[in-house]
XYZ file of C-alpha atoms in Angstrom:
705
model
C 141.102 60.957 37.351
C 140.974 63.815 39.541
C 139.276 66.923 38.744
C 141.870 69.919 37.748
C 142.280 72.528 40.571
C 140.665 75.948 40.183
C 142.925 78.834 38.995
C 144.011 80.958 41.941
C 142.718 84.279 40.559
C 139.192 83.308 39.567
C 136.785 85.683 40.800
C 134.070 83.176 41.907
C 133.574 79.632 41.982
C 131.841 79.052 38.934
C 134.586 81.205 37.152
C 137.151 79.072 38.884
C 135.604 75.912 37.474
C 135.119 77.322 34.045
C 138.657 78.519 33.875
C 139.915 75.101 35.142
C 137.770 73.439 32.477
C 139.281 75.618 29.934
C 142.875 74.615 31.319
C 141.791 70.915 30.914
C 140.591 71.457 27.363
C 144.004 73.140 26.644
C 145.825 70.425 27.977
C 143.722 67.793 26.424
C 144.298 69.511 22.930
C 148.039 69.407 23.369
C 147.904 65.839 24.174
C 145.863 64.879 21.150
C 148.489 66.766 19.416
C 151.045 64.860 20.686
C 149.470 61.635 19.997
C 149.170 62.675 16.528
C 152.838 63.498 16.483
C 153.969 60.272 17.727
C 151.842 58.362 15.124
C 153.329 60.524 12.414
C 156.766 59.841 13.629
C 156.554 56.114 13.708
C 159.095 54.641 11.053
C 157.252 51.579 10.067
C 159.770 50.830 6.773
C 159.246 47.361 5.762
C 157.882 46.116 9.066
C 155.370 43.963 7.245
C 158.093 42.134 5.547
C 156.399 41.940 2.152
C 154.630 44.690 -0.251
C 151.224 43.719 0.780
C 151.626 43.847 4.604
C 153.456 47.013 4.380
C 150.640 48.530 2.419
C 148.177 47.398 4.873
C 150.277 48.700 7.794
C 150.539 52.204 5.899
C 146.832 52.236 5.608
C 146.269 51.348 9.159
C 148.571 54.405 10.271
C 147.176 56.548 7.736
C 143.694 55.961 9.145
C 144.858 56.458 12.869
C 146.432 59.842 12.013
C 143.190 60.950 10.220
C 141.207 59.744 13.527
C 143.314 61.994 15.683
C 142.495 65.074 13.760
C 141.558 68.062 15.962
C 138.471 69.811 14.864
C 139.121 73.142 16.193
C 135.304 74.486 15.625
C 134.065 71.342 17.465
C 134.018 70.518 21.115
C 136.874 68.080 22.114
C 134.662 67.205 24.986
C 130.954 68.026 25.860
C 130.374 66.493 29.158
C 131.948 65.505 32.257
C 130.745 62.560 35.114
C 132.013 62.579 38.577
C 131.358 59.261 40.643
C 132.522 55.871 41.786
C 132.831 53.347 38.897
C 134.178 50.033 38.554
C 137.530 49.506 36.831
C 138.190 49.745 32.771
C 136.633 52.828 32.008
C 137.149 52.071 28.293
C 136.926 48.824 26.556
C 139.884 47.874 24.244
C 138.870 48.803 20.679
C 137.588 45.886 18.873
C 136.364 43.567 21.630
C 132.894 43.169 22.829
C 131.778 45.744 25.468
C 131.012 45.320 29.112
C 128.785 47.498 31.168
C 130.952 49.419 33.854
C 129.011 49.473 37.313
C 128.833 51.632 40.195
C 131.335 50.730 42.791
C 130.727 52.753 46.093
C 133.976 51.553 47.618
C 136.204 53.199 45.002
C 137.297 56.891 45.258
C 135.604 59.438 43.184
C 136.726 59.773 39.720
C 136.110 62.544 36.800
C 135.987 61.488 33.107
C 135.440 63.922 30.589
C 133.204 62.487 27.746
C 134.215 63.362 23.981
C 134.368 62.476 20.560
C 137.398 60.524 20.715
C 139.954 59.229 23.417
C 142.625 61.273 24.420
C 145.418 60.216 27.047
C 148.523 61.903 28.552
C 151.820 61.036 28.348
C 151.206 58.389 31.102
C 148.349 56.732 29.329
C 145.792 58.186 31.732
C 142.405 59.250 29.860
C 141.941 62.880 29.505
C 139.148 62.651 27.273
C 136.912 59.441 27.020
C 135.212 58.179 24.000
C 131.667 58.645 24.227
C 131.272 54.932 23.049
C 133.257 53.674 25.982
C 131.277 51.736 28.356
C 131.838 54.426 31.267
C 130.306 56.832 29.187
C 126.988 55.049 29.304
C 126.419 56.676 32.591
C 126.556 60.094 31.144
C 123.666 59.401 28.771
C 121.303 57.164 30.939
C 122.034 58.296 34.606
C 119.046 59.675 36.455
C 118.290 60.548 40.164
C 116.436 57.420 40.347
C 119.189 55.308 39.140
C 122.308 57.388 38.877
C 124.612 54.357 37.926
C 127.272 55.773 40.045
C 127.269 59.088 39.091
C 127.127 61.942 41.448
C 127.529 64.857 39.323
C 126.914 65.205 35.548
C 128.232 68.331 33.657
C 127.383 69.544 30.410
C 129.451 72.157 28.438
C 128.316 75.118 26.479
C 130.418 76.058 23.280
C 130.755 78.503 20.737
C 132.723 77.168 17.980
C 135.611 75.409 19.628
C 135.621 77.496 22.462
C 134.385 76.424 25.670
C 131.997 79.306 27.182
C 129.908 77.462 29.940
C 128.999 74.834 32.006
C 125.707 73.292 33.811
C 125.759 70.944 36.570
C 123.222 68.006 37.568
C 123.815 66.597 40.978
C 122.152 63.237 41.034
C 122.708 62.134 44.646
C 121.557 65.110 46.297
C 118.437 63.964 47.539
C 116.302 66.147 45.006
C 113.010 64.721 43.855
C 113.195 64.750 39.705
C 115.548 65.567 36.955
C 115.715 69.220 35.919
C 115.708 70.270 32.349
C 119.247 71.215 30.953
C 119.186 74.776 29.123
C 122.654 73.778 27.499
C 121.285 70.447 26.214
C 117.776 72.364 24.876
C 120.044 74.857 23.240
C 122.399 72.164 21.522
C 119.150 70.447 20.297
C 117.652 73.489 18.909
C 120.880 75.129 17.626
C 120.646 76.219 13.755
C 122.019 73.946 11.441
C 123.382 74.887 8.051
C 124.946 72.500 5.737
C 125.168 68.649 6.142
C 123.692 66.758 8.996
C 125.752 67.042 12.408
C 126.331 64.364 14.773
C 124.002 64.324 17.969
C 126.596 62.726 20.461
C 126.293 65.422 22.722
C 122.486 65.133 22.967
C 121.905 61.499 22.708
C 118.799 60.559 24.872
C 118.404 57.357 27.110
C 115.898 55.521 24.567
C 118.383 56.704 21.882
C 121.431 55.449 23.599
C 119.816 51.971 24.291
C 119.496 51.516 20.592
C 122.861 52.631 19.743
C 124.546 50.229 21.950
C 122.708 47.400 20.908
C 124.649 44.358 20.674
C 126.298 43.730 17.067
C 124.385 40.374 16.938
C 120.774 41.666 17.145
C 118.897 43.407 14.179
C 117.141 46.488 15.272
C 114.379 47.881 13.269
C 113.537 51.628 14.785
C 110.108 53.010 14.037
C 110.613 56.726 14.250
C 108.482 59.685 14.004
C 109.767 63.008 12.716
C 112.211 64.441 14.697
C 113.107 61.733 16.871
C 116.614 61.381 15.421
C 116.208 57.767 13.978
C 118.727 58.418 11.206
C 121.272 59.942 13.766
C 120.560 56.856 15.822
C 121.598 54.488 13.146
C 124.732 56.487 12.223
C 125.696 56.742 15.746
C 124.988 52.859 15.988
C 127.506 52.266 13.315
C 130.382 54.220 15.097
C 129.609 52.369 18.300
C 129.762 48.925 16.430
C 133.122 49.937 14.878
C 134.455 51.020 18.389
C 133.214 47.965 20.386
C 133.669 45.283 17.390
C 136.360 47.076 15.167
C 138.211 43.777 14.408
C 135.234 41.865 13.153
C 133.797 44.517 11.341
C 136.933 45.577 9.697
C 137.059 42.245 8.083
C 133.408 41.828 7.177
C 132.530 45.525 6.193
C 129.761 47.887 7.050
C 127.393 49.965 4.731
C 124.736 52.695 5.039
C 121.876 52.385 2.222
C 120.103 55.660 1.811
C 117.083 56.770 -0.102
C 119.049 58.750 -2.552
C 122.214 60.680 -3.294
C 121.166 63.716 -2.098
C 120.245 62.024 1.392
C 123.771 60.775 1.164
C 125.125 64.281 0.629
C 123.464 65.374 3.611
C 124.740 62.868 6.291
C 128.123 62.428 4.741
C 129.955 64.449 7.708
C 128.383 62.450 10.335
C 130.393 59.379 10.469
C 133.849 61.321 9.636
C 132.983 63.685 12.678
C 132.687 60.803 14.887
C 136.139 59.271 13.792
C 134.881 56.595 11.193
C 136.136 57.497 7.970
C 135.756 53.996 6.088
C 132.023 53.343 6.364
C 130.506 52.741 2.623
C 127.687 54.695 1.830
C 125.218 53.911 -1.166
C 121.647 54.002 -2.461
C 119.716 50.856 -3.377
C 119.950 51.916 -6.908
C 123.715 51.851 -7.016
C 123.995 48.631 -4.787
C 122.103 46.586 -7.598
C 123.722 48.569 -10.594
C 124.097 45.519 -12.916
C 122.752 47.304 -15.876
C 122.291 50.863 -16.986
C 118.998 52.379 -15.804
C 117.290 54.213 -18.435
C 113.586 54.229 -18.056
C 110.956 54.603 -15.338
C 108.302 52.237 -14.598
C 104.701 53.251 -14.149
C 103.055 52.611 -10.583
C 101.575 49.084 -11.321
C 104.579 47.928 -13.286
C 107.071 48.975 -10.378
C 104.825 47.836 -7.762
C 104.449 43.965 -9.512
C 108.328 44.108 -10.362
C 108.846 44.622 -6.753
C 106.401 42.094 -5.368
C 108.015 39.094 -3.346
C 106.341 36.753 -5.940
C 108.902 37.745 -8.360
C 111.689 35.950 -6.360
C 109.992 32.678 -7.441
C 109.434 33.743 -10.902
C 113.255 34.118 -11.145
C 113.856 31.243 -9.443
C 112.014 29.014 -11.948
C 113.530 30.964 -14.814
C 116.946 30.222 -13.684
C 116.512 26.607 -12.971
C 114.428 26.109 -16.032
C 117.798 26.296 -17.844
C 118.807 22.667 -16.378
C 117.649 19.745 -18.916
C 118.009 16.021 -19.194
C 120.964 14.655 -21.236
C 120.172 13.507 -24.620
C 123.132 11.343 -24.985
C 125.504 9.224 -22.840
C 128.940 10.816 -21.735
C 131.905 9.527 -23.481
C 135.402 10.406 -22.292
C 138.578 9.196 -24.122
C 141.723 8.939 -22.259
C 144.708 7.192 -24.406
C 143.600 4.248 -25.880
C 140.732 3.759 -23.385
C 137.224 4.848 -23.767
C 134.864 5.664 -20.836
C 131.050 5.847 -20.967
C 128.505 7.245 -18.487
C 125.048 6.205 -19.724
C 122.446 9.150 -19.896
C 120.258 7.841 -17.143
C 123.080 8.082 -14.747
C 123.999 11.757 -15.809
C 120.504 12.490 -15.162
C 120.792 11.064 -11.715
C 123.789 13.300 -10.957
C 121.816 16.399 -12.414
C 118.640 15.372 -10.208
C 120.850 14.979 -7.133
C 122.468 18.287 -7.645
C 118.976 20.002 -8.103
C 117.867 18.616 -4.934
C 120.788 20.162 -2.948
C 120.158 23.783 -1.552
C 123.042 25.384 -3.463
C 123.130 28.215 -5.932
C 123.070 27.597 -9.487
C 126.538 28.260 -10.700
C 128.021 26.275 -7.670
C 125.903 23.205 -8.641
C 127.334 23.665 -12.311
C 130.976 23.418 -11.108
C 130.297 20.495 -8.834
C 128.402 18.735 -11.977
C 131.844 18.461 -13.694
C 133.328 17.136 -10.583
C 130.515 14.637 -10.108
C 130.825 13.383 -13.746
C 134.430 12.969 -13.541
C 134.113 11.007 -10.608
C 131.499 8.540 -12.270
C 134.351 8.364 -15.013
C 137.230 7.551 -12.294
C 134.965 5.247 -10.644
C 134.879 3.176 -14.053
C 138.517 3.461 -14.204
C 139.214 1.997 -10.836
C 136.792 -1.028 -11.607
C 139.045 -1.551 -14.621
C 142.221 -1.679 -12.321
C 143.431 1.695 -12.680
C 144.456 3.817 -10.091
C 143.622 7.531 -10.646
C 144.335 10.051 -8.110
C 142.809 13.655 -7.628
C 145.190 15.129 -10.431
C 143.489 12.692 -12.757
C 140.133 13.569 -11.937
C 140.760 17.388 -12.242
C 142.080 16.749 -15.823
C 139.045 14.686 -16.475
C 136.646 17.364 -15.186
C 138.382 20.016 -17.441
C 138.251 17.717 -20.509
C 135.924 18.805 -23.494
C 133.449 16.024 -23.154
C 132.838 16.893 -19.662
C 132.351 20.572 -20.293
C 130.324 19.950 -23.211
C 127.997 17.912 -21.244
C 127.739 20.417 -18.502
C 126.943 23.195 -20.778
C 124.259 21.026 -22.427
C 122.487 19.868 -19.037
C 123.627 22.688 -17.165
C 124.194 25.968 -19.165
C 125.938 28.859 -18.050
C 123.141 31.642 -16.794
C 123.859 35.413 -17.575
C 121.518 37.073 -15.063
C 120.861 40.275 -17.274
C 120.150 38.171 -20.330
C 117.724 35.966 -18.347
C 115.546 38.943 -17.011
C 115.890 40.404 -20.543
C 114.113 37.240 -21.964
C 111.725 36.984 -18.783
C 110.397 40.436 -19.623
C 110.168 40.328 -23.273
C 109.404 36.809 -23.889
C 105.644 36.285 -23.344
C 105.824 32.370 -23.371
C 108.845 32.399 -21.222
C 107.344 34.567 -18.562
C 104.078 32.703 -18.644
C 105.855 29.470 -17.883
C 107.723 30.741 -14.995
C 104.898 32.753 -13.589
C 102.371 30.085 -13.952
C 100.210 30.080 -10.830
C 101.832 33.129 -9.265
C 101.034 36.088 -11.599
C 97.888 36.470 -13.543
C 97.724 37.224 -17.294
C 97.188 40.749 -16.735
C 99.711 41.244 -14.305
C 102.238 39.447 -16.592
C 101.199 41.757 -19.287
C 101.648 44.746 -16.966
C 105.350 43.752 -16.355
C 106.257 42.635 -19.910
C 108.169 45.046 -22.197
C 106.156 46.246 -25.549
C 108.839 45.720 -27.693
C 111.839 43.224 -27.019
C 115.271 44.925 -27.344
C 117.840 43.550 -29.452
C 120.243 42.951 -26.552
C 121.075 43.824 -22.950
C 122.847 47.062 -23.991
C 120.000 48.386 -25.789
C 117.340 47.497 -23.398
C 115.903 50.347 -21.508
C 116.250 49.013 -18.067
C 114.374 50.392 -14.784
C 115.439 50.615 -11.150
C 112.973 47.753 -10.632
C 114.514 45.601 -13.267
C 118.020 46.082 -11.970
C 116.823 44.751 -8.788
C 115.344 41.774 -10.603
C 118.899 41.278 -12.263
C 120.504 41.029 -8.615
C 118.061 38.641 -7.470
C 118.944 36.430 -10.562
C 122.695 36.896 -9.779
C 122.288 35.752 -6.337
C 120.469 32.807 -7.570
C 123.641 32.162 -9.848
C 126.300 32.915 -7.139
C 126.011 33.949 -3.763
C 126.276 37.555 -2.880
C 128.973 38.303 -0.325
C 127.692 39.363 2.841
C 128.887 42.440 5.158
C 129.098 42.446 8.922
C 126.553 45.246 9.476
C 124.214 47.281 7.059
C 122.184 50.248 8.216
C 119.128 51.119 5.862
C 117.227 54.300 6.213
C 113.958 55.202 5.039
C 113.143 51.635 4.762
C 109.477 52.028 4.655
C 109.866 52.983 0.999
C 111.533 49.750 -0.115
C 109.777 47.039 -2.190
C 109.818 43.271 -1.068
C 112.504 42.680 -3.799
C 114.744 45.586 -2.737
C 114.402 44.491 0.808
C 115.689 41.026 -0.442
C 118.768 42.868 -2.344
C 119.678 44.511 0.999
C 119.019 41.494 3.159
C 121.674 39.503 1.028
C 124.286 42.060 1.934
C 124.060 41.182 5.520
C 122.994 37.635 5.327
C 125.819 36.465 7.916
C 125.717 39.970 9.637
C 123.198 42.377 11.162
C 121.381 45.246 10.352
C 119.780 48.542 11.776
C 116.409 49.269 9.783
C 115.313 52.882 10.167
C 112.042 54.193 8.900
C 108.628 55.724 9.549
C 105.474 54.079 8.352
C 103.579 57.154 8.016
C 106.423 58.657 5.538
C 105.895 55.844 3.193
C 105.708 57.230 -0.405
C 106.179 54.624 -2.706
C 103.051 52.589 -4.439
C 104.770 49.596 -2.536
C 105.378 51.458 0.792
C 105.509 49.204 3.749
C 102.170 49.010 5.876
C 103.625 47.047 8.743
C 107.354 46.367 10.028
C 107.099 42.522 10.202
C 106.572 42.071 6.535
C 109.693 44.440 5.831
C 111.895 42.435 8.375
C 110.584 39.027 6.653
C 111.721 40.131 3.507
C 114.947 41.218 4.459
C 115.403 37.682 6.034
C 115.478 39.322 9.502
C 112.153 38.190 10.772
C 113.678 37.809 14.284
C 114.465 41.801 14.248
C 113.772 43.586 17.561
C 111.352 46.453 16.984
C 111.979 49.755 18.649
C 109.569 52.842 18.608
C 110.859 56.534 19.029
C 107.955 58.569 19.581
C 109.402 61.803 21.599
C 110.524 64.334 18.963
C 113.335 66.801 19.883
C 114.040 69.030 16.916
C 110.551 69.742 15.391
C 108.246 72.254 17.510
C 105.075 70.724 18.988
C 103.037 73.263 17.003
C 104.368 71.966 13.439
C 104.166 68.392 14.402
C 100.661 68.441 15.731
C 99.606 70.251 12.372
C 101.394 67.358 10.275
C 99.715 64.861 12.497
C 96.300 65.735 11.227
C 97.203 63.678 8.405
C 97.867 60.342 10.498
C 94.529 59.278 10.478
C 94.579 59.196 6.805
C 97.978 57.792 5.970
C 98.662 55.509 8.899
C 96.020 55.054 11.254
C 97.730 52.517 13.236
C 100.247 54.952 14.431
C 99.992 57.220 17.452
C 100.890 60.724 16.801
C 104.531 61.885 17.928
C 105.009 64.202 20.673
C 107.651 66.928 20.997
C 109.634 68.385 24.028
C 109.473 71.843 22.348
C 107.074 74.102 22.115
C 107.592 77.128 20.097
C 104.746 79.588 19.699
C 104.635 81.156 16.249
C 106.777 78.499 14.716
C 103.542 77.850 12.255
C 102.363 80.240 9.746
C 99.844 79.529 6.888
C 99.760 82.105 4.125
C 96.696 82.188 1.814
C 97.666 84.205 -1.502
C 96.246 85.255 -4.955
C 96.657 81.792 -7.225
C 98.791 84.019 -9.936
C 101.128 85.069 -6.795
C 101.920 81.963 -5.425
C 105.723 81.887 -6.882
C 106.549 85.450 -6.026
C 104.993 84.991 -2.629
C 107.007 82.053 -1.779
C 110.145 83.781 -2.886
C 109.175 86.632 -0.604
C 108.529 84.396 2.172
C 112.103 82.712 1.513
C 113.679 85.987 1.591
C 112.122 86.864 4.718
C 113.256 83.406 6.565
C 117.009 84.056 5.222
C 116.927 86.995 7.611
C 116.697 84.412 10.566
C 119.571 82.277 11.515
C 119.975 78.722 10.021
C 119.092 76.839 6.811
C 116.345 77.634 4.804
C 114.492 75.001 2.544
C 111.802 75.858 -0.264
C 109.766 72.658 -0.827
C 107.211 72.240 -3.768
C 105.877 69.631 -6.253
C 108.334 68.634 -8.636
C 106.410 70.113 -11.627
C 106.378 73.422 -9.573
C 110.159 73.716 -9.158
C 111.031 75.034 -12.434
C 108.880 77.968 -11.788
C 110.241 78.519 -8.520
C 113.926 78.628 -9.796
C 113.069 80.956 -12.215
C 111.431 83.524 -9.714
C 114.487 83.141 -7.416
C 116.512 83.786 -10.326
C 114.859 86.943 -10.940
C 114.691 87.785 -7.460
C 118.550 87.355 -7.419
C 118.407 85.154 -4.290
C 121.380 82.689 -4.145
C 120.246 79.342 -3.793
C 120.989 75.658 -4.427
C 118.866 73.169 -6.188
C 118.622 69.524 -5.220
C 118.688 67.237 -7.988
C 120.127 69.844 -10.373
C 123.456 71.410 -10.914
C 122.016 75.084 -10.451
C 122.672 77.208 -7.413
C 125.630 77.243 -5.280
C 126.505 74.602 -2.545
C 127.055 77.350 -0.103
C 123.854 79.069 -0.449
C 121.803 79.013 2.580
C 118.490 78.428 0.757
C 117.765 75.038 -0.912
C 115.170 74.707 -3.566
C 113.802 71.004 -2.872
C 111.741 68.891 -5.155
C 108.900 67.527 -2.833
C 110.257 63.698 -4.114
C 113.825 64.602 -2.659
C 112.985 66.173 0.660
C 112.606 62.833 2.764
C 115.497 62.382 5.415
C 116.577 66.081 5.087
C 116.280 68.949 7.695
C 116.031 72.565 7.498
C 115.955 75.344 10.478
C 113.242 77.093 8.344
C 111.003 75.857 5.459
C 108.268 77.485 3.056
C 105.939 74.742 1.916
C 104.567 75.783 -1.380
C 100.908 74.661 -2.344
C 100.277 71.615 -0.370
C 97.326 70.608 -2.445
C 99.526 70.400 -5.532
C 101.896 67.949 -3.305
C 99.312 65.975 -2.288
C 97.868 65.449 -5.985
C 101.198 64.692 -7.514
C 101.305 60.997 -6.974
C 99.298 57.830 -5.368
C 100.899 58.686 -1.921
C 100.609 62.251 -2.180
C 99.360 62.858 1.600
C 102.372 60.830 2.941
C 104.472 62.954 0.747
C 103.070 65.841 2.015
C 103.307 64.521 5.761
C 106.997 64.110 4.897
C 107.365 67.667 3.457
C 105.732 69.332 6.599
C 107.706 67.632 9.043
C 111.281 69.023 7.620
C 111.317 71.936 9.759
C 112.905 72.273 13.041
C 112.265 76.036 13.767
C 109.812 77.621 11.454
C 107.313 76.267 8.715
C 105.609 78.614 6.628
C 102.855 77.224 4.143
C 102.128 79.436 1.056
C 99.018 78.358 -0.925
C 96.786 79.709 -3.553
C 94.365 76.917 -3.541
C 92.577 75.669 -0.765
C 94.533 73.386 1.817
C 93.804 69.681 1.499
C 90.790 69.083 3.783
C 92.826 66.830 5.986
C 94.761 69.902 6.948
C 91.810 72.574 6.466
C 91.284 73.284 10.116
C 93.948 75.345 10.885
C 93.673 79.171 10.872
C 95.355 81.170 7.839
C 96.973 84.515 7.985
């Protein structure tokens, strides 16, 4: 597609080019509006032939209309490439992608890269989807390997208005790539509210992960500020573009650490045109029982231990028992008897098969019915399948199945396991010590499932038991963020949801804060059932300034000695400030610091140990500063200032942060130094540390104001 011609009255070549780009923007918006109007005007009355099909077609059309929305405050396109490329600038949606190679024999073409595809009335692309094969060249082309690109143009925007552009000539004989001021400005742009997509700033190493094939499970070890969460979300969007038909049938899911995190990322996928991706937490994923209590560190660690999978397997299968009498089936005037030892042989054969408990129980009735039919045939009768089904449903068969292979309720089974010392001892023999059994056993047996004080770890055990009884349905792709904090049993619960699909695993070993936090990714992948997952490492930060990252990285030798410190492409002198104050003035000083940070552009986070949050909330109220409080209904959603308990900070990002009393954060839990590392790396412009006590010795080398 040829580039637009400059407007004749432009005062300079640059002005002419900018005017032409604005004209292309106007034409593209008009084309997008036409595409939406044409879709809305479709008359699909009774096109499906029945109510179910009609509903499906209607839903697809409504989804298409939503995907064609024009967000006026967002750029319709953010880049352009001029060059010589092979055919097929876009792959048909729902088919496996193929790379577009350079083709010097072709005439030069221009492609505008944006968040969605837009075509003119002839079907020619005016904006190419960022996920299309040709768009790969926009993200990965360099002077060394231009991938057919002669010129790469980036656009500057203010709201929905195109304000500037910047060109890189990749085949002009230059010796090195030049830094992009527009790219840097977009990366550093203040962010208020939910997380935004990074589609305009994806880096080559990130793009390689984003475009990883659907069949590959990818584990991303990402230091703070490297964009691992965004990479995972953009991979979902790319997979849905390239494999839509397959994933529409099998489904996709994003699993986050908590609901605050899901609220933070909720706008990313819709902005990329994907509106039907499920998002949940591990707790909601396994919500078989109501969680009413919290485990201590030791109990939580043991309940999340991989050994519990075998304990539960033994518990489920312990229900199977040998028959005490033979099977007698009466049909009409005839009696058919199957000896107890033959019934036991059938039971033993089913136990030896690798099938779920519930499926084997259903098979048992059919096997017993078959044994009866064999006797009928020997007696000269000719029973058919209908007779076998009737025999399988007969009262004697059902009674025998209930006696030797009783139905198992997962919640009741786990309740018994955690409250019956003898049953637990039998199932955990050789796996858990007596002390470990005592640590996970309930002090008082509840009267029933409804009255039990279930914990989050108990719910995961119920999920494991449920899968032993009946196979958990698998999705096509699952993205798991903050995976370093998952227990082995939580990993198994997630792995079941993608047992026939693939996964994107995101996390940072250094940010593990649970008592069972991962120490290496190989173990986590094994528990997820993805031992063959490919490990990718992101160590180049883009959002967090080097000064802040270097300060936080002083903790790495103490919390994750095997990890190399992350580097940052940004230098921001003055971005880090330490403020020592009188111990009695910490709250008021923190509020004053928050007020000062609010005078700057962007979002502000005030982060403290959970126990200190109520006092800070009172100080903010007294100062009449509008704020919202994570984990609480207080404050307004529109407030630029967010009061954040340290335990909810993971995965979030603020332009400016005031961290209150680092020593209290470090001392609040077993993994306190790791929690502090998380908190210190949430800032992308300014980090102010307010402390009345000495800093933890691991951080004490820094000068204090």
